[in-house]
Amino acid sequence: MTPFNSTRLTATLAGFSTLVALSLVPLTAAAATEIRVAYGNQPGEPVDVAVKAWAERVAEESDGELTLAAFPASQLGGETEVMEQARFGSPLITITAYSNFMSSVPDLAVLDAPYLAKDFDSKLKIFDSDWFAEQEQKVEAAGYHIVIPNTVYGVRHLLSRNAVSTPEDLAGVKVRVQNSPMYVAAIEAMGAVPTPMSLGDVYPALAQGLVDGVENPLPVLYGGKFYEVVKTLNLTGHMHTVAPFVTGQAFWEQLSPEEQQILTETGEEMATNLRGLVEQQTAKSLQALTNAGVETHELDTTAFSERAAEEIPAAFPQWSDGLYERIRQIMEE
């Protein structure tokens, strides 16, 4: 008879217990899909606040299976770099300008034309039009997908070293613009010298005298602390900016229909939230700029508007015939 071996029995029982325990452990769930959201705005600005609230809603609606990670202050690069990352399939969403589609879908750039709209309500009509639906198809063919088309970014004004009353006052004045043909043309039409650069580079450029001014909505001008260097706010109101949040079409197609729906529906909520934040922060930022010693200069924008209407359509011969007039007609319907 084989002698009893307590050590072997203990080992056998231990092994059996381990197998039982492993069989009771659920299979590990697939890792959550993380999407980076890139923008040049500083923490605390309306875009930043709205994106972080959007991230909470996405996590809630997807039970944590889909997450948004905010990257403010151009952490992932400038506008052009981030757009390229998205087009090549990175899990990334970025806010951009419609004029950044100039090379692929040129007609969309008209939405950033200076003095095109007098208010946001009329401009938002464009995004429900057949014309815009046609442009979205062209965007997808170019490798992008517009997740949210109609986020109100704000009314753009000019913060500069000196007061401006006419286009002639801007002769020789270097104004930072984003790297976009439309923004370059817009500042040229206003009479200034456009200087493209990332928003994150503007403060040192102002401090070093590389540029003399920066244009943006008031919350951005205040959030970037540009008022520490230049002290005159010119209320040019040259653009009522509505911006899209964009990703790459290749990445978008990798998402499930449920994930796409979550991003779209919560994104619509985010756009509504962002408009409210922009309106609130615009008034607060104006007061904060005044408190910081900035002189506010109101001006008659008629001369600027007339020059824009003449020069902007002529600057873009690649536009469809009658495009400028068609967009204005949509806004007036």
Short mmCIF file of C-alpha atoms in Angstrom, two decimals:
data_model
loop_
_atom_site.label_atom_id
_atom_site.label_comp_id
_atom_site.label_asym_id
_atom_site.label_seq_id
_atom_site.Cartn_x
_atom_site.Cartn_y
_atom_site.Cartn_z
CA MET A 1 0.00 0.00 0.00
CA THR A 2 1.28 3.42 -0.94
CA PRO A 3 1.95 5.45 2.16
CA PHE A 4 -0.26 8.47 2.75
CA ASN A 5 1.42 11.71 1.49
CA SER A 6 -0.17 14.73 3.14
CA THR A 7 2.11 17.17 1.29
CA ARG A 8 1.00 15.88 -2.12
CA LEU A 9 -2.67 16.04 -1.11
CA THR A 10 -2.31 19.61 0.09
CA ALA A 11 -0.68 20.62 -3.22
CA THR A 12 -3.41 18.89 -5.20
CA LEU A 13 -6.16 20.58 -3.24
CA ALA A 14 -4.42 23.94 -3.61
CA GLY A 15 -4.18 23.48 -7.36
CA PHE A 16 -7.85 22.50 -7.58
CA SER A 17 -8.83 25.54 -5.53
CA THR A 18 -6.83 27.76 -7.88
CA LEU A 19 -8.61 26.34 -10.93
CA VAL A 20 -11.98 26.90 -9.31
CA ALA A 21 -11.05 30.45 -8.39
CA LEU A 22 -9.86 31.23 -11.91
CA SER A 23 -13.05 29.83 -13.39
CA LEU A 24 -15.04 32.27 -11.26
CA VAL A 25 -13.06 35.35 -12.40
CA PRO A 26 -14.93 37.15 -15.21
CA LEU A 27 -13.12 37.73 -18.47
CA THR A 28 -11.41 41.12 -18.55
CA ALA A 29 -13.48 43.65 -20.47
CA ALA A 30 -11.99 45.30 -23.52
CA ALA A 31 -10.15 48.52 -22.73
CA ALA A 32 -12.18 51.70 -23.01
CA THR A 33 -11.73 53.73 -26.20
CA GLU A 34 -10.01 57.00 -25.33
CA ILE A 35 -10.31 59.96 -27.70
CA ARG A 36 -8.06 62.95 -27.26
CA VAL A 37 -9.73 66.34 -27.73
CA ALA A 38 -7.25 69.00 -28.83
CA TYR A 39 -7.69 72.79 -28.81
CA GLY A 40 -5.55 75.89 -28.43
CA ASN A 41 -7.69 77.50 -25.74
CA GLN A 42 -6.42 77.85 -22.21
CA PRO A 43 -7.84 75.99 -19.18
CA GLY A 44 -10.91 77.78 -17.86
CA GLU A 45 -11.95 79.32 -21.18
CA PRO A 46 -15.45 78.41 -22.49
CA VAL A 47 -14.16 75.78 -24.94
CA ASP A 48 -12.17 74.08 -22.18
CA VAL A 49 -15.09 74.10 -19.74
CA ALA A 50 -17.50 72.81 -22.40
CA VAL A 51 -15.16 70.02 -23.53
CA LYS A 52 -14.64 68.76 -19.97
CA ALA A 53 -18.41 68.73 -19.39
CA TRP A 54 -18.77 66.87 -22.69
CA ALA A 55 -16.26 64.28 -21.48
CA GLU A 56 -18.40 63.64 -18.40
CA ARG A 57 -21.52 63.11 -20.52
CA VAL A 58 -19.72 60.75 -22.91
CA ALA A 59 -18.41 58.64 -20.02
CA GLU A 60 -21.88 58.59 -18.48
CA GLU A 61 -23.71 57.60 -21.67
CA SER A 62 -21.16 54.91 -22.58
CA ASP A 63 -20.79 53.50 -19.06
CA GLY A 64 -17.12 54.41 -19.23
CA GLU A 65 -16.47 52.44 -22.43
CA LEU A 66 -15.82 55.65 -24.35
CA THR A 67 -13.78 58.49 -22.85
CA LEU A 68 -12.64 61.94 -23.90
CA ALA A 69 -9.31 63.30 -22.68
CA ALA A 70 -8.95 67.10 -22.90
CA PHE A 71 -5.70 68.61 -24.22
CA PRO A 72 -5.93 72.42 -24.00
CA ALA A 73 -3.29 75.07 -24.79
CA SER A 74 -2.08 73.45 -28.05
CA GLN A 75 -0.48 70.58 -26.12
CA LEU A 76 -0.80 68.25 -29.12
CA GLY A 77 0.42 70.83 -31.63
CA GLY A 78 -0.93 73.65 -33.74
CA GLU A 79 -4.12 73.56 -35.76
CA THR A 80 -2.52 72.20 -38.93
CA GLU A 81 -0.55 69.48 -37.13
CA VAL A 82 -3.57 68.25 -35.19
CA MET A 83 -5.76 68.16 -38.29
CA GLU A 84 -3.16 65.99 -40.03
CA GLN A 85 -3.00 63.64 -37.04
CA ALA A 86 -6.77 63.26 -37.22
CA ARG A 87 -6.79 62.63 -40.98
CA PHE A 88 -4.22 59.88 -40.63
CA GLY A 89 -6.38 57.96 -38.16
CA SER A 90 -5.39 59.12 -34.68
CA PRO A 91 -8.15 58.73 -32.05
CA LEU A 92 -8.49 62.49 -31.88
CA ILE A 93 -11.11 65.23 -32.16
CA THR A 94 -10.13 68.87 -32.59
CA ILE A 95 -11.90 72.18 -32.90
CA THR A 96 -10.82 73.92 -36.07
CA ALA A 97 -11.81 76.68 -38.47
CA TYR A 98 -13.94 76.04 -41.53
CA SER A 99 -11.33 77.92 -43.51
CA ASN A 100 -8.83 75.17 -42.69
CA PHE A 101 -10.64 73.11 -45.34
CA MET A 102 -9.59 75.57 -48.04
CA SER A 103 -7.36 73.08 -49.87
CA SER A 104 -9.84 70.19 -49.79
CA VAL A 105 -13.33 71.74 -49.61
CA PRO A 106 -12.73 75.39 -50.54
CA ASP A 107 -16.35 76.59 -50.43
CA LEU A 108 -16.52 75.89 -46.68
CA ALA A 109 -14.00 78.66 -46.06
CA VAL A 110 -16.66 81.26 -46.84
CA LEU A 111 -18.10 80.58 -43.37
CA ASP A 112 -15.09 82.39 -41.87
CA ALA A 113 -15.34 85.42 -44.14
CA PRO A 114 -15.17 88.69 -42.17
CA TYR A 115 -18.38 90.67 -41.76
CA LEU A 116 -20.39 87.85 -43.40
CA ALA A 117 -23.01 87.69 -40.60
CA LYS A 118 -24.32 90.24 -38.15
CA ASP A 119 -25.42 87.71 -35.52
CA PHE A 120 -25.20 84.02 -34.66
CA ASP A 121 -28.86 83.13 -35.18
CA SER A 122 -28.69 83.97 -38.87
CA LYS A 123 -25.36 82.21 -39.31
CA LEU A 124 -26.57 79.01 -37.64
CA LYS A 125 -29.24 78.66 -40.36
CA ILE A 126 -26.47 77.62 -42.73
CA PHE A 127 -25.91 74.33 -40.92
CA ASP A 128 -29.46 73.14 -41.61
CA SER A 129 -29.20 73.89 -45.33
CA ASP A 130 -28.85 71.55 -48.32
CA TRP A 131 -25.70 73.47 -49.22
CA PHE A 132 -24.01 72.47 -45.97
CA ALA A 133 -25.09 68.82 -46.34
CA GLU A 134 -23.33 68.79 -49.70
CA GLN A 135 -20.16 70.19 -48.13
CA GLU A 136 -20.19 67.54 -45.39
CA GLN A 137 -20.04 64.81 -48.03
CA LYS A 138 -17.01 66.49 -49.58
CA VAL A 139 -15.35 66.71 -46.16
CA GLU A 140 -15.73 62.95 -45.70
CA ALA A 141 -14.29 62.31 -49.14
CA ALA A 142 -11.28 64.39 -48.05
CA GLY A 143 -10.69 62.13 -45.05
CA TYR A 144 -12.42 64.02 -42.25
CA HIS A 145 -15.69 63.76 -40.34
CA ILE A 146 -17.49 66.73 -38.78
CA VAL A 147 -18.65 65.51 -35.37
CA ILE A 148 -20.25 68.81 -34.32
CA PRO A 149 -20.71 71.47 -37.04
CA ASN A 150 -22.19 74.42 -35.18
CA THR A 151 -20.30 75.37 -32.03
CA VAL A 152 -20.47 79.10 -31.34
CA TYR A 153 -16.91 80.24 -30.69
CA GLY A 154 -17.57 83.95 -30.26
CA VAL A 155 -17.41 87.39 -31.85
CA ARG A 156 -13.85 88.25 -32.77
CA HIS A 157 -12.26 91.59 -31.89
CA LEU A 158 -8.76 93.04 -32.13
CA LEU A 159 -6.43 93.58 -29.15
CA SER A 160 -3.50 95.74 -30.19
CA ARG A 161 -0.96 98.31 -29.07
CA ASN A 162 -2.84 101.29 -30.52
CA ALA A 163 -6.43 102.31 -31.22
CA VAL A 164 -7.84 101.57 -34.67
CA SER A 165 -10.63 103.53 -36.38
CA THR A 166 -10.10 102.87 -40.10
CA PRO A 167 -8.35 100.27 -42.27
CA GLU A 168 -5.60 102.81 -42.84
CA ASP A 169 -4.79 102.73 -39.12
CA LEU A 170 -3.76 99.10 -39.53
CA ALA A 171 -1.16 99.74 -42.22
CA GLY A 172 2.02 97.93 -41.19
CA VAL A 173 0.44 96.50 -38.03
CA LYS A 174 1.31 92.81 -37.60
CA VAL A 175 -1.65 90.80 -36.33
CA ARG A 176 -1.48 87.16 -35.31
CA VAL A 177 -3.84 84.87 -37.20
CA GLN A 178 -4.26 81.13 -37.29
CA ASN A 179 -2.55 79.40 -40.20
CA SER A 180 -5.48 79.65 -42.59
CA PRO A 181 -5.76 81.39 -45.99
CA MET A 182 -9.10 82.92 -45.01
CA TYR A 183 -7.81 84.45 -41.79
CA VAL A 184 -4.81 85.78 -43.67
CA ALA A 185 -7.09 87.31 -46.31
CA ALA A 186 -9.45 88.68 -43.65
CA ILE A 187 -6.72 90.57 -41.82
CA GLU A 188 -5.31 91.83 -45.12
CA ALA A 189 -8.77 93.08 -46.09
CA MET A 190 -8.94 94.91 -42.77
CA GLY A 191 -5.67 96.66 -43.65
CA ALA A 192 -3.18 94.85 -41.38
CA VAL A 193 -0.25 92.47 -41.93
CA PRO A 194 -1.31 88.89 -41.05
CA THR A 195 1.20 86.77 -39.12
CA PRO A 196 0.20 83.10 -38.83
CA MET A 197 1.18 81.22 -35.67
CA SER A 198 -0.23 78.84 -33.07
CA LEU A 199 -2.35 80.44 -30.35
CA GLY A 200 0.06 79.02 -27.79
CA ASP A 201 2.89 81.12 -29.26
CA VAL A 202 1.08 84.45 -29.22
CA TYR A 203 2.00 85.72 -25.74
CA PRO A 204 5.79 85.56 -26.21
CA ALA A 205 5.41 86.91 -29.76
CA LEU A 206 3.57 89.97 -28.41
CA ALA A 207 6.11 90.41 -25.64
CA GLN A 208 9.02 90.25 -28.10
CA GLY A 209 7.39 92.58 -30.61
CA LEU A 210 7.07 89.91 -33.32
CA VAL A 211 3.39 90.84 -33.61
CA ASP A 212 1.50 93.98 -32.63
CA GLY A 213 -1.91 92.52 -32.05
CA VAL A 214 -4.10 89.42 -31.79
CA GLU A 215 -7.72 88.89 -32.82
CA ASN A 216 -10.07 86.50 -31.08
CA PRO A 217 -13.27 86.45 -28.99
CA LEU A 218 -13.00 88.30 -25.68
CA PRO A 219 -12.83 85.20 -23.44
CA VAL A 220 -9.84 83.98 -25.46
CA LEU A 221 -8.13 87.36 -25.39
CA TYR A 222 -8.57 87.48 -21.63
CA GLY A 223 -7.76 83.80 -21.03
CA GLY A 224 -4.47 84.10 -22.92
CA LYS A 225 -3.44 87.08 -20.74
CA PHE A 226 -2.47 89.01 -23.86
CA TYR A 227 -3.70 92.17 -22.13
CA GLU A 228 -0.55 92.05 -20.02
CA VAL A 229 1.39 93.09 -23.13
CA VAL A 230 -1.01 95.11 -25.32
CA LYS A 231 -3.62 97.41 -23.82
CA THR A 232 -6.11 98.54 -26.51
CA LEU A 233 -9.24 96.54 -27.33
CA ASN A 234 -10.74 97.54 -30.67
CA LEU A 235 -14.33 96.30 -30.99
CA THR A 236 -14.05 95.40 -34.67
CA GLY A 237 -16.57 92.53 -34.45
CA HIS A 238 -15.12 91.26 -37.70
CA MET A 239 -16.27 87.63 -37.38
CA HIS A 240 -19.14 85.77 -35.75
CA THR A 241 -17.17 82.55 -35.55
CA VAL A 242 -18.92 79.19 -35.63
CA ALA A 243 -16.43 76.32 -35.55
CA PRO A 244 -16.62 72.56 -36.11
CA PHE A 245 -15.24 69.75 -33.96
CA VAL A 246 -13.62 67.36 -36.43
CA THR A 247 -12.09 63.88 -36.44
CA GLY A 248 -10.67 61.65 -39.16
CA GLN A 249 -13.11 59.67 -41.29
CA ALA A 250 -10.97 56.52 -40.88
CA PHE A 251 -11.17 56.72 -37.09
CA TRP A 252 -14.88 57.60 -37.17
CA GLU A 253 -15.60 54.45 -39.15
CA GLN A 254 -13.80 52.36 -36.53
CA LEU A 255 -16.33 53.42 -33.91
CA SER A 256 -19.53 51.44 -33.46
CA PRO A 257 -22.84 53.06 -34.48
CA GLU A 258 -23.66 53.33 -30.77
CA GLU A 259 -20.41 55.18 -30.05
CA GLN A 260 -20.98 57.49 -33.00
CA GLN A 261 -24.47 58.26 -31.74
CA ILE A 262 -23.19 59.00 -28.23
CA LEU A 263 -20.58 61.43 -29.54
CA THR A 264 -23.09 63.13 -31.84
CA GLU A 265 -25.90 63.51 -29.32
CA THR A 266 -23.72 64.60 -26.40
CA GLY A 267 -21.85 66.84 -28.83
CA GLU A 268 -25.08 68.65 -29.64
CA GLU A 269 -25.55 69.22 -25.91
CA MET A 270 -22.00 70.51 -25.71
CA ALA A 271 -22.63 73.01 -28.51
CA THR A 272 -25.64 74.41 -26.66
CA ASN A 273 -23.65 74.58 -23.45
CA LEU A 274 -20.71 76.27 -25.17
CA ARG A 275 -22.88 79.02 -26.65
CA GLY A 276 -24.23 79.84 -23.20
CA LEU A 277 -20.72 79.85 -21.73
CA VAL A 278 -19.46 82.11 -24.52
CA GLU A 279 -22.26 84.61 -23.95
CA GLN A 280 -21.67 84.64 -20.19
CA GLN A 281 -17.91 84.84 -20.43
CA THR A 282 -17.93 87.53 -23.12
CA ALA A 283 -19.54 90.03 -20.74
CA LYS A 284 -17.33 88.95 -17.84
CA SER A 285 -14.19 89.10 -19.97
CA LEU A 286 -14.96 92.62 -21.16
CA GLN A 287 -15.23 93.76 -17.56
CA ALA A 288 -12.10 91.83 -16.58
CA LEU A 289 -10.11 93.39 -19.44
CA THR A 290 -11.27 96.83 -18.33
CA ASN A 291 -10.25 96.05 -14.75
CA ALA A 292 -6.84 95.00 -16.07
CA GLY A 293 -6.27 98.45 -17.55
CA VAL A 294 -7.29 97.74 -21.14
CA GLU A 295 -8.81 100.68 -23.01
CA THR A 296 -11.93 99.71 -24.99
CA HIS A 297 -12.26 101.48 -28.34
CA GLU A 298 -15.59 101.39 -30.18
CA LEU A 299 -15.53 102.11 -33.89
CA ASP A 300 -17.67 102.37 -37.00
CA THR A 301 -16.99 99.17 -38.91
CA THR A 302 -18.61 100.28 -42.20
CA ALA A 303 -15.31 100.88 -44.01
CA PHE A 304 -13.97 97.49 -42.87
CA SER A 305 -17.16 95.70 -43.94
CA GLU A 306 -17.19 97.32 -47.38
CA ARG A 307 -13.57 96.40 -48.03
CA ALA A 308 -14.21 92.80 -46.94
CA ALA A 309 -17.23 92.40 -49.25
CA GLU A 310 -15.11 93.60 -52.16
CA GLU A 311 -11.80 91.89 -51.46
CA ILE A 312 -12.70 88.51 -49.94
CA PRO A 313 -14.65 86.97 -52.88
CA ALA A 314 -11.96 88.23 -55.27
CA ALA A 315 -9.25 86.60 -53.14
CA PHE A 316 -10.66 83.09 -53.67
CA PRO A 317 -11.23 82.35 -57.36
CA GLN A 318 -11.55 78.64 -56.46
CA TRP A 319 -14.95 79.31 -54.89
CA SER A 320 -18.11 78.28 -56.70
CA ASP A 321 -19.77 81.02 -58.74
CA GLY A 322 -22.12 83.11 -56.64
CA LEU A 323 -21.07 81.43 -53.39
CA TYR A 324 -20.91 84.61 -51.30
CA GLU A 325 -24.39 85.67 -52.42
CA ARG A 326 -25.83 82.18 -51.90
CA ILE A 327 -24.64 82.06 -48.28
CA ARG A 328 -26.08 85.47 -47.54
CA GLN A 329 -29.40 84.38 -49.06
CA ILE A 330 -29.50 81.29 -46.80
CA MET A 331 -28.94 83.50 -43.74
CA GLU A 332 -31.74 85.85 -44.76
CA GLU A 333 -34.36 83.13 -45.30
#
